[in-house]
Amino acid sequence: MLHNLQQSHQQEIQTITQVLAKITSRTPDQIKPLLDAMLKQLIEPQQRPFYETATPTEWSIAFQEWVDSHRALNLPTLSDEAISRESIYGDRG
């Protein structure tokens, strides 16, 4: 898709590259990759983030995968006392 756009608008892209090179004091070779990246962002459909599209099942699977990824760390588990309301909040709880 980007390649087709670049081919069909080659003259316009070259003009934009020259203008940007002039106003930024950068070479066209420095401008071209930045312009290509910007064009790619503008023309390709944006994926919505996971948290906007995930179903409850997908959330559950992702959470379980996250939990499993930490099992190899062999971290100690906390006792019931360590996570009790009284031990967390003390006199404030």
Short mmCIF file of C-alpha atoms in Angstrom, two decimals:
data_model
loop_
_atom_site.label_atom_id
_atom_site.label_comp_id
_atom_site.label_asym_id
_atom_site.label_seq_id
_atom_site.Cartn_x
_atom_site.Cartn_y
_atom_site.Cartn_z
CA MET A 1 0.00 0.00 0.00
CA LEU A 2 2.75 2.47 0.95
CA HIS A 3 4.78 1.50 -2.10
CA ASN A 4 1.80 2.18 -4.39
CA LEU A 5 1.28 5.58 -2.79
CA GLN A 6 4.95 6.45 -3.20
CA GLN A 7 4.90 5.48 -6.85
CA SER A 8 1.71 7.33 -7.71
CA HIS A 9 2.77 10.48 -5.85
CA GLN A 10 6.50 10.37 -6.45
CA GLN A 11 6.76 14.02 -7.54
CA GLU A 12 4.74 15.33 -4.58
CA ILE A 13 6.76 13.27 -2.11
CA GLN A 14 10.01 14.51 -3.63
CA THR A 15 8.77 18.12 -3.35
CA ILE A 16 7.77 17.59 0.29
CA THR A 17 11.16 15.99 1.00
CA GLN A 18 12.97 18.97 -0.54
CA VAL A 19 10.87 21.49 1.42
CA LEU A 20 11.44 19.62 4.69
CA ALA A 21 15.17 19.39 3.96
CA LYS A 22 15.26 23.13 3.37
CA ILE A 23 13.39 24.15 6.51
CA THR A 24 15.07 21.64 8.84
CA SER A 25 18.64 21.85 7.55
CA ARG A 26 18.65 18.07 7.08
CA THR A 27 19.54 16.18 3.96
CA PRO A 28 16.87 14.53 1.82
CA ASP A 29 18.43 11.18 2.80
CA GLN A 30 17.74 12.00 6.45
CA ILE A 31 14.21 13.21 5.73
CA LYS A 32 13.10 10.27 3.54
CA PRO A 33 12.88 7.56 6.27
CA LEU A 34 11.01 9.93 8.58
CA LEU A 35 8.57 10.90 5.86
CA ASP A 36 8.07 7.24 4.91
CA ALA A 37 7.27 6.38 8.54
CA MET A 38 4.80 9.24 8.79
CA LEU A 39 3.09 8.25 5.53
CA LYS A 40 2.85 4.65 6.72
CA GLN A 41 1.12 5.76 9.93
CA LEU A 42 -1.28 7.95 8.01
CA ILE A 43 -2.40 5.42 5.41
CA GLU A 44 -2.35 2.08 7.20
CA PRO A 45 -5.30 1.22 9.41
CA GLN A 46 -4.57 1.69 13.08
CA GLN A 47 -5.02 -1.30 15.36
CA ARG A 48 -7.01 -0.59 18.46
CA PRO A 49 -5.28 -1.48 21.72
CA PHE A 50 -5.96 -4.82 23.40
CA TYR A 51 -7.82 -3.25 26.30
CA GLU A 52 -10.37 -1.72 23.91
CA THR A 53 -11.16 -4.87 21.95
CA ALA A 54 -10.53 -7.85 24.23
CA THR A 55 -13.39 -10.03 25.36
CA PRO A 56 -13.56 -11.24 28.97
CA THR A 57 -12.23 -14.61 27.78
CA GLU A 58 -9.28 -12.95 26.04
CA TRP A 59 -8.54 -10.95 29.20
CA SER A 60 -8.61 -14.14 31.24
CA ILE A 61 -6.25 -15.93 28.85
CA ALA A 62 -3.86 -12.95 28.74
CA PHE A 63 -3.83 -12.72 32.53
CA GLN A 64 -3.15 -16.44 32.90
CA GLU A 65 -0.29 -16.18 30.38
CA TRP A 66 1.13 -13.27 32.41
CA VAL A 67 0.88 -15.30 35.62
CA ASP A 68 2.54 -18.30 33.97
CA SER A 69 5.36 -16.11 32.67
CA HIS A 70 6.29 -15.29 36.28
CA ARG A 71 6.23 -18.85 37.62
CA ALA A 72 9.82 -19.52 36.54
CA LEU A 73 11.01 -16.72 38.84
CA ASN A 74 10.24 -18.93 41.87
CA LEU A 75 9.17 -15.96 43.95
CA PRO A 76 8.02 -16.68 47.49
CA THR A 77 4.29 -16.53 48.13
CA LEU A 78 2.92 -14.28 50.84
CA SER A 79 1.21 -15.76 53.86
CA ASP A 80 -2.41 -15.00 54.67
CA GLU A 81 -1.15 -12.84 57.54
CA ALA A 82 1.09 -10.82 55.21
CA ILE A 83 -1.82 -9.90 52.98
CA SER A 84 -4.43 -9.43 55.68
CA ARG A 85 -6.19 -6.09 55.99
CA GLU A 86 -4.75 -5.58 59.45
CA SER A 87 -1.17 -6.05 58.33
CA ILE A 88 -1.64 -3.74 55.34
CA TYR A 89 -3.56 -0.91 57.04
CA GLY A 90 -2.68 -1.43 60.68
CA ASP A 91 -4.65 0.90 62.93
CA ARG A 92 -6.09 2.78 59.93
CA GLY A 93 -8.01 -0.19 58.59
#
